[in-house]
Short mmCIF file of C-alpha atoms in Angstrom, two decimals:
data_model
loop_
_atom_site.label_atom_id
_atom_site.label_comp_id
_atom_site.label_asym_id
_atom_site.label_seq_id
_atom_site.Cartn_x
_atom_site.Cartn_y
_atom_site.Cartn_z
CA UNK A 7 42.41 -35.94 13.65
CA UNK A 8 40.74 -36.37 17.19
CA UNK A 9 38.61 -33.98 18.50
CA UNK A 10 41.56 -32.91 21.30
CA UNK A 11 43.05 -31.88 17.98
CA UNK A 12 40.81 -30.50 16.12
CA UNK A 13 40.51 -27.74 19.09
CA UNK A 14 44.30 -27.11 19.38
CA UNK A 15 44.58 -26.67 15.40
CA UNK A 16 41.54 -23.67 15.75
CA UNK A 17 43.82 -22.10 18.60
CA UNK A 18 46.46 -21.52 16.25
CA UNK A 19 44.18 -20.35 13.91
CA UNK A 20 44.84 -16.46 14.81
CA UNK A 21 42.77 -15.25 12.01
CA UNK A 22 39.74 -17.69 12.88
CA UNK A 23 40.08 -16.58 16.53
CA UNK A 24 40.25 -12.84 15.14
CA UNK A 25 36.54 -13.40 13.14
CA UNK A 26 34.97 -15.33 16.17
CA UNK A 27 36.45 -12.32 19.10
CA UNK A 28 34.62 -9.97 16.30
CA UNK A 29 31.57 -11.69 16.10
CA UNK A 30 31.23 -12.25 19.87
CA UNK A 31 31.88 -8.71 20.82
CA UNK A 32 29.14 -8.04 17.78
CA UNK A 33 27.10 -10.53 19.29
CA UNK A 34 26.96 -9.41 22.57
CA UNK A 35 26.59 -5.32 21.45
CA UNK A 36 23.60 -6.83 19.56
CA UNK A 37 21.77 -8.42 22.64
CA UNK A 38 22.40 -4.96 24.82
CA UNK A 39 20.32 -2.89 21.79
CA UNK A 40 18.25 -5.50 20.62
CA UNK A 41 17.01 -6.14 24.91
CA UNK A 42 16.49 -2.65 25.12
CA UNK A 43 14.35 -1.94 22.16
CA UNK A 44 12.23 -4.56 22.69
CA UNK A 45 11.32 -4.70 26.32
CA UNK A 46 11.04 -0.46 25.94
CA UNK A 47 8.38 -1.22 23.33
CA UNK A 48 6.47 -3.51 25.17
CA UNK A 49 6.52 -1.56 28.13
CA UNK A 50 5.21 1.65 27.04
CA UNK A 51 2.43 -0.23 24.83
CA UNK A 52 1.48 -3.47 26.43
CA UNK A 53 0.87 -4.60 22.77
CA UNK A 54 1.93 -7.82 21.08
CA UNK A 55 1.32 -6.04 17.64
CA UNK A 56 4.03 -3.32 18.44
CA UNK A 57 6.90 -5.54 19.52
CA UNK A 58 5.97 -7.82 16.38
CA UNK A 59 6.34 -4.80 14.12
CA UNK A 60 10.25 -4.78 15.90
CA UNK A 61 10.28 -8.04 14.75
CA UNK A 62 8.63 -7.31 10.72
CA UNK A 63 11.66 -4.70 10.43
CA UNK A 64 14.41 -7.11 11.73
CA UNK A 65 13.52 -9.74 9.38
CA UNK A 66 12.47 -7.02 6.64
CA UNK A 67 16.05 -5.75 6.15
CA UNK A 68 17.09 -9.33 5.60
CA UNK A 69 14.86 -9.83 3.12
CA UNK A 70 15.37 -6.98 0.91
CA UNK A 71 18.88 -6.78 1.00
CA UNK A 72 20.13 -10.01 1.72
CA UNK A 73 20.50 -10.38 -2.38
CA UNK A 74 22.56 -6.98 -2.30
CA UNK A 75 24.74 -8.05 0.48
CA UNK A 76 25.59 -11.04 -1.45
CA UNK A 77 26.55 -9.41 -4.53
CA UNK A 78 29.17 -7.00 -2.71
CA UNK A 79 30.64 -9.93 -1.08
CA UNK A 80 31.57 -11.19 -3.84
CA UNK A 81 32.35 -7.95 -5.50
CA UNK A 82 34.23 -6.35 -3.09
CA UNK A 83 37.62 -6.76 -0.89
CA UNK A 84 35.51 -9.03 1.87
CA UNK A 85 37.94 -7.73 4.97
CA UNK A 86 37.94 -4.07 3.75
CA UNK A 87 34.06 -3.99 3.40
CA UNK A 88 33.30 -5.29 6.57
CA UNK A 89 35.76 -2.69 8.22
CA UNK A 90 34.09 -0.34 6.80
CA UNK A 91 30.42 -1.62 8.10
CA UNK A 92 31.21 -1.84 11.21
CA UNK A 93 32.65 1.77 11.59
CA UNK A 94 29.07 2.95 10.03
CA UNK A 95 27.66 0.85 12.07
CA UNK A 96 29.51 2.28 15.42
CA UNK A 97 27.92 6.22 14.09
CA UNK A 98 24.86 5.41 13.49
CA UNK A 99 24.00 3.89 16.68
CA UNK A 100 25.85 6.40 18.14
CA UNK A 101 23.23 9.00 16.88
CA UNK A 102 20.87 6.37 17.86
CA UNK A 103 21.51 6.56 21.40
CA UNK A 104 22.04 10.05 21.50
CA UNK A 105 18.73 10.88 20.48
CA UNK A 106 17.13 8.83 22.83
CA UNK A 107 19.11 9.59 25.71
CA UNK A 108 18.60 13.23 24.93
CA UNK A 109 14.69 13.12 23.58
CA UNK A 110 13.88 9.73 26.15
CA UNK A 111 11.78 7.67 25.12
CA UNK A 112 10.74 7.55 21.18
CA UNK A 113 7.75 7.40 18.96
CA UNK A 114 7.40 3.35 17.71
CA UNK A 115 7.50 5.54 14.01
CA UNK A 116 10.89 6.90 14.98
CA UNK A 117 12.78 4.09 16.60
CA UNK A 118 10.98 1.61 13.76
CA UNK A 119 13.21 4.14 11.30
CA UNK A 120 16.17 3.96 13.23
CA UNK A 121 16.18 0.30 13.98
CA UNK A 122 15.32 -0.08 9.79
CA UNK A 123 18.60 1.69 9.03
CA UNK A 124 21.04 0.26 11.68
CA UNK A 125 19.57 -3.24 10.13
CA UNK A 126 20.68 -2.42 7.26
CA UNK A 127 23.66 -2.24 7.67
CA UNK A 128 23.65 -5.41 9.76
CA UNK A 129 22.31 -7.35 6.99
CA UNK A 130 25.80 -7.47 5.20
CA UNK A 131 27.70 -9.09 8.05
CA UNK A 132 26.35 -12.46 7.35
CA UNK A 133 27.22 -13.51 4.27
CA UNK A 134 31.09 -11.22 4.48
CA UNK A 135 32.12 -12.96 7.58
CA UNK A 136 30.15 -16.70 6.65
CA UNK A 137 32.46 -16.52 3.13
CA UNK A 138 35.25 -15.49 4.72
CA UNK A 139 35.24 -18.36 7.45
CA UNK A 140 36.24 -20.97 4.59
CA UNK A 141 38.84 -19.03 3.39
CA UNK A 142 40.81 -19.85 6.51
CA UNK A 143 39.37 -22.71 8.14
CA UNK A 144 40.35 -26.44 6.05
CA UNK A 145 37.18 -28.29 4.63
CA UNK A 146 37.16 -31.06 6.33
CA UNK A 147 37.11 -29.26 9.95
CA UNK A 148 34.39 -26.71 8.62
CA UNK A 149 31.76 -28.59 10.54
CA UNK A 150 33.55 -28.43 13.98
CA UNK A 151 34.13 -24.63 13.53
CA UNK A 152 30.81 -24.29 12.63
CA UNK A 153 29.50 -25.86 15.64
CA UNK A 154 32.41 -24.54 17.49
CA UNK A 155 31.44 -21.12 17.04
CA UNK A 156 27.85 -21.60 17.65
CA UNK A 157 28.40 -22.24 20.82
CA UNK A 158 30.88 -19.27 21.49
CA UNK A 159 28.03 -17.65 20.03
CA UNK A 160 25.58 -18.98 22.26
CA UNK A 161 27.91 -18.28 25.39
CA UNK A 162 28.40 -14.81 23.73
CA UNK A 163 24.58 -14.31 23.87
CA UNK A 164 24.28 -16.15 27.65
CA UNK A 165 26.54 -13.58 29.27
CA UNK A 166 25.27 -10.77 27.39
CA UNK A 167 21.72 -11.61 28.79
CA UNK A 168 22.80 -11.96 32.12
CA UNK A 169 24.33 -8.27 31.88
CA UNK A 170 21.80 -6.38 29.56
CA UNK A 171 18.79 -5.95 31.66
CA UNK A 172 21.54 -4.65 34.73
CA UNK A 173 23.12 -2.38 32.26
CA UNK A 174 19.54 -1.14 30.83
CA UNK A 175 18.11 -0.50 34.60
CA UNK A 176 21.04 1.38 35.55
CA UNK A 177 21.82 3.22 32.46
CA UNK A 178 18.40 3.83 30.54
CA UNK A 179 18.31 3.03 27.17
CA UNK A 180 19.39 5.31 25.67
CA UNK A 181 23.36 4.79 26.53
CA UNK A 182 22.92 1.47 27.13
CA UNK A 183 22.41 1.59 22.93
CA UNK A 184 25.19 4.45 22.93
CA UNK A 185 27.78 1.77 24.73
CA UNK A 186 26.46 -0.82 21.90
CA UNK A 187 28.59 1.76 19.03
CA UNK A 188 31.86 0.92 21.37
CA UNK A 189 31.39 -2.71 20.23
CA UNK A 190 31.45 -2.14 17.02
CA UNK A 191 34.76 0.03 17.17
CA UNK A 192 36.00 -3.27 18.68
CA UNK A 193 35.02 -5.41 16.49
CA UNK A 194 36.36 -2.84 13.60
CA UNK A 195 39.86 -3.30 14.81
CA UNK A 196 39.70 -7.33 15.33
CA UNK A 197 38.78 -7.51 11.79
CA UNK A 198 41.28 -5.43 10.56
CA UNK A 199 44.03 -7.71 12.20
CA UNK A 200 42.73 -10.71 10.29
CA UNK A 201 44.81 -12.37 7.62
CA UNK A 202 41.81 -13.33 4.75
CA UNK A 203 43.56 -15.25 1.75
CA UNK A 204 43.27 -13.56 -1.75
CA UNK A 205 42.19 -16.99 -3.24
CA UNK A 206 42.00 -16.66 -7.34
CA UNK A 207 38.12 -17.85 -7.48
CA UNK A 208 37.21 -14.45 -6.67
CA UNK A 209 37.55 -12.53 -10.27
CA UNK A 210 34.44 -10.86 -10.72
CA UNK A 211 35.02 -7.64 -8.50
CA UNK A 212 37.53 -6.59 -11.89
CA UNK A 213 34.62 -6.65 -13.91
CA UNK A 214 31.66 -3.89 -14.16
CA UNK A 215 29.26 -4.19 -11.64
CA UNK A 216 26.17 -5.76 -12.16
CA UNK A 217 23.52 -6.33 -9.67
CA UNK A 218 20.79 -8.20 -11.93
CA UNK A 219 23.72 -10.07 -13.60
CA UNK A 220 25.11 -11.26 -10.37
CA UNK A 221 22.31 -12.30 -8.99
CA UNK A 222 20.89 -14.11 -11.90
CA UNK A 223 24.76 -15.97 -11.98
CA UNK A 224 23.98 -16.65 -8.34
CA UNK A 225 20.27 -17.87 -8.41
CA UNK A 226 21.90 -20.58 -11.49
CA UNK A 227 24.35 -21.99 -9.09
CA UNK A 228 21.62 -22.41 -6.85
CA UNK A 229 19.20 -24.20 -9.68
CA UNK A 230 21.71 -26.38 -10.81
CA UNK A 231 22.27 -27.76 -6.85
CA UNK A 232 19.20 -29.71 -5.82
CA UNK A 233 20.37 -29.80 -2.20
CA UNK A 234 20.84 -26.17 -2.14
CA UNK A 235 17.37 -25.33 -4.13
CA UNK A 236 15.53 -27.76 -1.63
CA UNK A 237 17.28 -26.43 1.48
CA UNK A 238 16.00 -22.91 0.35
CA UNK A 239 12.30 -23.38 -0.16
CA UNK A 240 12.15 -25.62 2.84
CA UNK A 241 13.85 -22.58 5.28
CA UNK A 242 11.47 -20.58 3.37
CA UNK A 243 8.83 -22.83 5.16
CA UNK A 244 10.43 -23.26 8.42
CA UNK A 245 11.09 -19.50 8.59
CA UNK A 246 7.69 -18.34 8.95
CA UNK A 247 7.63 -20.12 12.56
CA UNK A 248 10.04 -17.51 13.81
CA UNK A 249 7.52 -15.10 14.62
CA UNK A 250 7.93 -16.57 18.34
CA UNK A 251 10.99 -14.47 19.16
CA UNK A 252 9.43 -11.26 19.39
CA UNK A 253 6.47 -12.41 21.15
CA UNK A 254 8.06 -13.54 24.30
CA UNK A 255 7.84 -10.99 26.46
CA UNK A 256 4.00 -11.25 25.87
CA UNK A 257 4.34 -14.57 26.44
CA UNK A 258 6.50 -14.00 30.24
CA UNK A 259 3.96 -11.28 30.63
CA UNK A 260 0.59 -13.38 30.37
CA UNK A 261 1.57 -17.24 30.69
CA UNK A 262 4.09 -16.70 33.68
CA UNK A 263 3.02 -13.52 35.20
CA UNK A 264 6.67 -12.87 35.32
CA UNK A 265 8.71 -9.34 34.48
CA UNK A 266 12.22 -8.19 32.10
CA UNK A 267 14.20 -10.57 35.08
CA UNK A 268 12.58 -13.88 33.91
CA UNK A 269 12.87 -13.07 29.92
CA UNK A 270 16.41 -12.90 30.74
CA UNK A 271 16.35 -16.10 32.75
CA UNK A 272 14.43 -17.97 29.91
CA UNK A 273 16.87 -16.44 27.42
CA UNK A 274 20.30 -17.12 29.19
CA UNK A 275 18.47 -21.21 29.31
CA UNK A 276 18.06 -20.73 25.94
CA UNK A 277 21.92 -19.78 25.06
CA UNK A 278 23.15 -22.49 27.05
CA UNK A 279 21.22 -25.57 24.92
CA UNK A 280 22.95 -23.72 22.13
CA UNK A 281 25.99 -23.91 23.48
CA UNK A 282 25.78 -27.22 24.01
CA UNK A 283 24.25 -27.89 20.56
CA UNK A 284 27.16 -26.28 18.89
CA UNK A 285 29.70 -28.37 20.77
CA UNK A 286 28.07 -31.58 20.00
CA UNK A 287 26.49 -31.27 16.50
CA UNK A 288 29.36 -31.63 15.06
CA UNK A 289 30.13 -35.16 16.29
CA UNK A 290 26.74 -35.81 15.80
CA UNK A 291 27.29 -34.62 12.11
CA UNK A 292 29.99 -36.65 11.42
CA UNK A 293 27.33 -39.74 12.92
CA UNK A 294 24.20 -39.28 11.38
CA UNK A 295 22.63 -38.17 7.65
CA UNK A 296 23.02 -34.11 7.84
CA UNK A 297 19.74 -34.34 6.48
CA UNK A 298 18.53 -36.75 8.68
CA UNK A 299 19.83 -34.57 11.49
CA UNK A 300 18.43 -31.59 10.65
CA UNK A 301 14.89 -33.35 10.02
CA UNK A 302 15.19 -35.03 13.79
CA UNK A 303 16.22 -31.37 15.17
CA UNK A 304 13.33 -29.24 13.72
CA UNK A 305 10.48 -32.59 15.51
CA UNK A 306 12.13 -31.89 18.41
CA UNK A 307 11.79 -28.04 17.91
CA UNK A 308 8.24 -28.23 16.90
CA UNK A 309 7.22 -29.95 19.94
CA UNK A 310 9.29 -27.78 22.64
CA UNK A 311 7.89 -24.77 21.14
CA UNK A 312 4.50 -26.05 21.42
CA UNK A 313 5.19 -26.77 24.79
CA UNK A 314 6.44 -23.29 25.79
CA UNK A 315 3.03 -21.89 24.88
CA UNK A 316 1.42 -24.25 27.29
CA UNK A 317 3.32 -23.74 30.14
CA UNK A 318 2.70 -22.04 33.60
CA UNK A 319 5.46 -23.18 35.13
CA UNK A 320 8.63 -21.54 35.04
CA UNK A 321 11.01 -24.45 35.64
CA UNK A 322 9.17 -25.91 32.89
CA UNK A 323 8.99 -23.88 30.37
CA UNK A 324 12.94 -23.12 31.42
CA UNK A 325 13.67 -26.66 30.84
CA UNK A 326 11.48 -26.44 27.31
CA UNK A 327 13.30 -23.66 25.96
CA UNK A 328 17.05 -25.43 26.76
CA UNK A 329 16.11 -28.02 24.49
CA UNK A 330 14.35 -25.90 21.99
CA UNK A 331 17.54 -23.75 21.50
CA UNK A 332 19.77 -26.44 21.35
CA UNK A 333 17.46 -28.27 18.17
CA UNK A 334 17.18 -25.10 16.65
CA UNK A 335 21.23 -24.04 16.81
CA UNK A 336 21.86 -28.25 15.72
CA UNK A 337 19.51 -27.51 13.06
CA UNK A 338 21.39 -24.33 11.90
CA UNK A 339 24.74 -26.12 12.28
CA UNK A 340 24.00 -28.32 10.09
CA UNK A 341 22.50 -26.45 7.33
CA UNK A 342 25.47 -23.89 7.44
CA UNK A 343 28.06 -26.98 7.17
CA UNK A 344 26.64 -28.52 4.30
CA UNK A 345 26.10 -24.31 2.74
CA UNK A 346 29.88 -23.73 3.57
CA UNK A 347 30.53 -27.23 2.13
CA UNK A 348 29.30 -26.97 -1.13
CA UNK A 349 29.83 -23.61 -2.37
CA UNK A 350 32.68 -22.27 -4.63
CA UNK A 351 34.28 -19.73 -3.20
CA UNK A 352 33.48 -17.39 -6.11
CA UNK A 353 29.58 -18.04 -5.53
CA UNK A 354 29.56 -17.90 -1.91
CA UNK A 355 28.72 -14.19 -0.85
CA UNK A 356 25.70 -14.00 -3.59
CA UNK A 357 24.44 -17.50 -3.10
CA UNK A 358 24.39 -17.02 1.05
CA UNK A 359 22.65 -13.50 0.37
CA UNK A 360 19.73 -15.00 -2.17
CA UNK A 361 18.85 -18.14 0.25
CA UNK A 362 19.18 -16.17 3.13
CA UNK A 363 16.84 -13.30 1.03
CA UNK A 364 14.46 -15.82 -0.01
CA UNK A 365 14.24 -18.00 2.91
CA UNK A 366 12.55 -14.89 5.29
CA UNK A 367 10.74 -13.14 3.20
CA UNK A 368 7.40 -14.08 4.79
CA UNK A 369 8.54 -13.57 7.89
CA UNK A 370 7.65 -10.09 8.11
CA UNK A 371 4.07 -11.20 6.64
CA UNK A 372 3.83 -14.04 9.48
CA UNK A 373 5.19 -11.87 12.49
CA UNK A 374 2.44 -8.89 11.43
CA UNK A 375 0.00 -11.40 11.20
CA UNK A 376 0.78 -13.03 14.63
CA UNK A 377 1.16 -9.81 16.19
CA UNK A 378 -2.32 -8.63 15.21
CA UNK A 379 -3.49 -12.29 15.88
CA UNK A 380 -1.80 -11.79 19.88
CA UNK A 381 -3.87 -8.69 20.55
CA UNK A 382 -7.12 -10.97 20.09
CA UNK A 383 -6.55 -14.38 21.06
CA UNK A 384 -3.28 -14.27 23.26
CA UNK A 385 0.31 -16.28 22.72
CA UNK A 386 -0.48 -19.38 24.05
CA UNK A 387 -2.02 -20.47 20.80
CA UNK A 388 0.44 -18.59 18.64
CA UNK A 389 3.04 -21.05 20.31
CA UNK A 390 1.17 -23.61 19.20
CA UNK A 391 0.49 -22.92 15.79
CA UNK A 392 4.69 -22.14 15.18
CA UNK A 393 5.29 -25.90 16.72
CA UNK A 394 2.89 -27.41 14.48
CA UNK A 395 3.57 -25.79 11.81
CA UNK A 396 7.81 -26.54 12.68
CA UNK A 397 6.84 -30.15 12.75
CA UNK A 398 4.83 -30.37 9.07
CA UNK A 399 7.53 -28.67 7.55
CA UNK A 400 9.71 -31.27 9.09
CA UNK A 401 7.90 -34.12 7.47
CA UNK A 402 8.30 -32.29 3.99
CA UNK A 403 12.06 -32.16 4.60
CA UNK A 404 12.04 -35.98 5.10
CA UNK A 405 9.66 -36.54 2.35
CA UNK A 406 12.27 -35.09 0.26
CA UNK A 407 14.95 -37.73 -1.27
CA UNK A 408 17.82 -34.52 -1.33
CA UNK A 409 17.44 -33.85 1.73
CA UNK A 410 16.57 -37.22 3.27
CA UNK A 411 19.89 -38.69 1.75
CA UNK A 412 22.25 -36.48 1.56
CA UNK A 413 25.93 -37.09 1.76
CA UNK A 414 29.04 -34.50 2.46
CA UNK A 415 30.76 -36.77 -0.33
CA UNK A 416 28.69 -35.53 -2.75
CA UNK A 417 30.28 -32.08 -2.50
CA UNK A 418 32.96 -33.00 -4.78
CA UNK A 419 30.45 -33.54 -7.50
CA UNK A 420 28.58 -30.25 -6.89
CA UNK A 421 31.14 -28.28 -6.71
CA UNK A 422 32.70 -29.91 -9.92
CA UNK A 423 29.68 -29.43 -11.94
CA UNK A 424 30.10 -25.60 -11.71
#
């Protein structure tokens, strides 16, 4: 099937265009309360170490409960659960805004607690909606909706930017996060219109719960997959370079002597080399090694980023960070294909939540450690170190036969062997 095709088959795909309306309207609620907690930190400290501590409780949820959120994937009625989420989700962010548009502006204590919570809750969206995305999309066009939706994601994330800091200045923060609980009312009621197969791999939800049994059933499947095991301990690696994205408005604030206007402008440069990363890796997937791919995409990462950090330019660094975004969204295209790919659909929720669990947590470790770091010596070098570092773990992905030459026809065999 040609591409042309490939694009018409997704459009009659009303369930997949029911997940990706969801996610984009998640997406794009996201950006609005993610925008305003950030640049509100910053601004009322002028510290790096604060906004990294947003950044250590982001990627601290993740890490603690990604293992959880796995487990009641697979547990649990997938459509139901994530219903259910996203009403929570709607409330508590809800009280969020309330208190802030009531009380003004918080204590970094009290909206640390608050973001904690709401993260939560967050965490179990990933690995719900990335199980239930092969339940109704064919195998073989996996990698096209993959890309595909990156770069609705991307665009999702490009027009939010270009709207957040207008809806923050005129609003305050505190509704601006108050209108980010209508999203996920939204995205509530898409969901519930989706039509998610009952597929007869997914038996263990009849059976008495067991967290440490599940998980140990999940961390096996992952053992007995070299790809998979590899894949893990090298995004474990590559992870601990992320620190970057809470540093940047430091980084607009001391390398470009710029304000909240050209954050957005670097981020909506950003979304767009995603979105053309998403609509092009797939080709590119079908063209090259996935592993090979992914390898090429993190070099090219590694030396954008340490190219942000040296720039004084605007244009330049905007030109940087377009090409930066889009080898960092290839990069993740590809590693969710070949994830999707080769996991049973019985596995999938627990084996998403342990990588994705074990593959961040040092990032709250590295983005503490670079925040403190920022205080003293500034971002510049901080960029540096993250494109270095992007580029070493690069060469041990390619050092790595797995990785190195690995081929989607080996799915059959993986999957076969469990």
């Amino acid at each position: 099937m040609n591409k042309k095709n490939v694009y018409v088959k997704f459009l009659g795909n009303r369930s997949l265009l029911l997940l990706w309306g969801g996610q984009t309207t998640s997406i794009m609620g996201d950006l609005l309360f993610n925008m305003a907690i950030m640049w509100s930190v910053y601004a009322h400290s002028q510290s790096i170490l604060q906004s990294a501590l947003v950044g250590v409780v982001w990627h601290l949820t993740s890490a603690l409960f990604s293992p959880l959120a796995g487990v009641m994937t697979d547990r649990f009625d997938r459509k139901r659960t994530l219903i259910s989420l996203y009403v929570l989700s709607a409330l508590a962010t809800l009280g969020f805004g309330s208190i802030v548009f009531f009380y003004g502006h918080l204590s970094i204590g009290f909206s640390l607690f608050f973001i904690f919570f709401i993260n939560c809750l967050g965490v179990f969206y990933f690995p719900i909606e990335t199980s239930i995305m092969p339940q109704i999309v064919e195998k073989q066009y996996l990698s096209y909706a993959a890309g595909t939706f990156s770069s609705i994601k991307q665009s999702a994330q490009l027009f939010g930017s270009m709207v957040a800091g207008f809806i923050i200045s005129l609003l305050g923060v505190g509704l601006a996060i108050t209108l980010d609980s209508l999203s996920f009312i939204v995205v509530a009621v898409l969901v519930f219109f989706i039509k998610v197969p009952n597929l007869n791999g997914i038996k263990v939800k009849k059976e008495k719960l067991s967290l440490v049994n599940d998980i140990k059933s999940g961390w096996r499947y992952i053992r007995k997959s070299s790809i998979l095991f590899t894949l893990m301990w090298v995004a474990l690696l590559l992870n601990m370079a992320s620190f970057t994205g809470s540093i940047y408005p430091a980084l607009v604030s001391q390398q470009l002597h710029g304000g909240a206007e050209i954050l957005g402008l670097i981020e909506a440069f950003g979304f767009v080399g995603g979105i053309v990363a998403g609509f092009s890796s797939g080709h590119l997937f079908k063209r090259i090694k996935p592993g090979m791919l992914t390898v090429l995409f993190w070099v090219i990462a590694g030396l954008c980023t340490i190219g942000i950090g040296l720039s004084t330019n605007i244009y330049v660094t905007l030109g940087l960070e377009f090409f930066d975004s889009f080898a960092l969204t290839g990069s993740a295209v590809c590693l969710n294909t070949i994830e999707m790919t080769i996991i049973s659909n019985q596995y999938r929720g627990r084996v998403f939540g342990i990588i994705r669990g074990l593959s961040i947590v040092l990032v709250p470790l590295s983005t503490l450690f670079a925040g403190v770091l920022g205080d003293v010596i500034g971002v510049t070098p901080l960029f540096a170190i993250a494109g270095i570092w992007l580029m070493i773990v690069a060469l041990i992905a390619f050092s790595n036969k797995s990785i190195r030459l690995f081929r989607m026809d080996e799915e059959e065999r993986i999957t076969q062997s469990h």
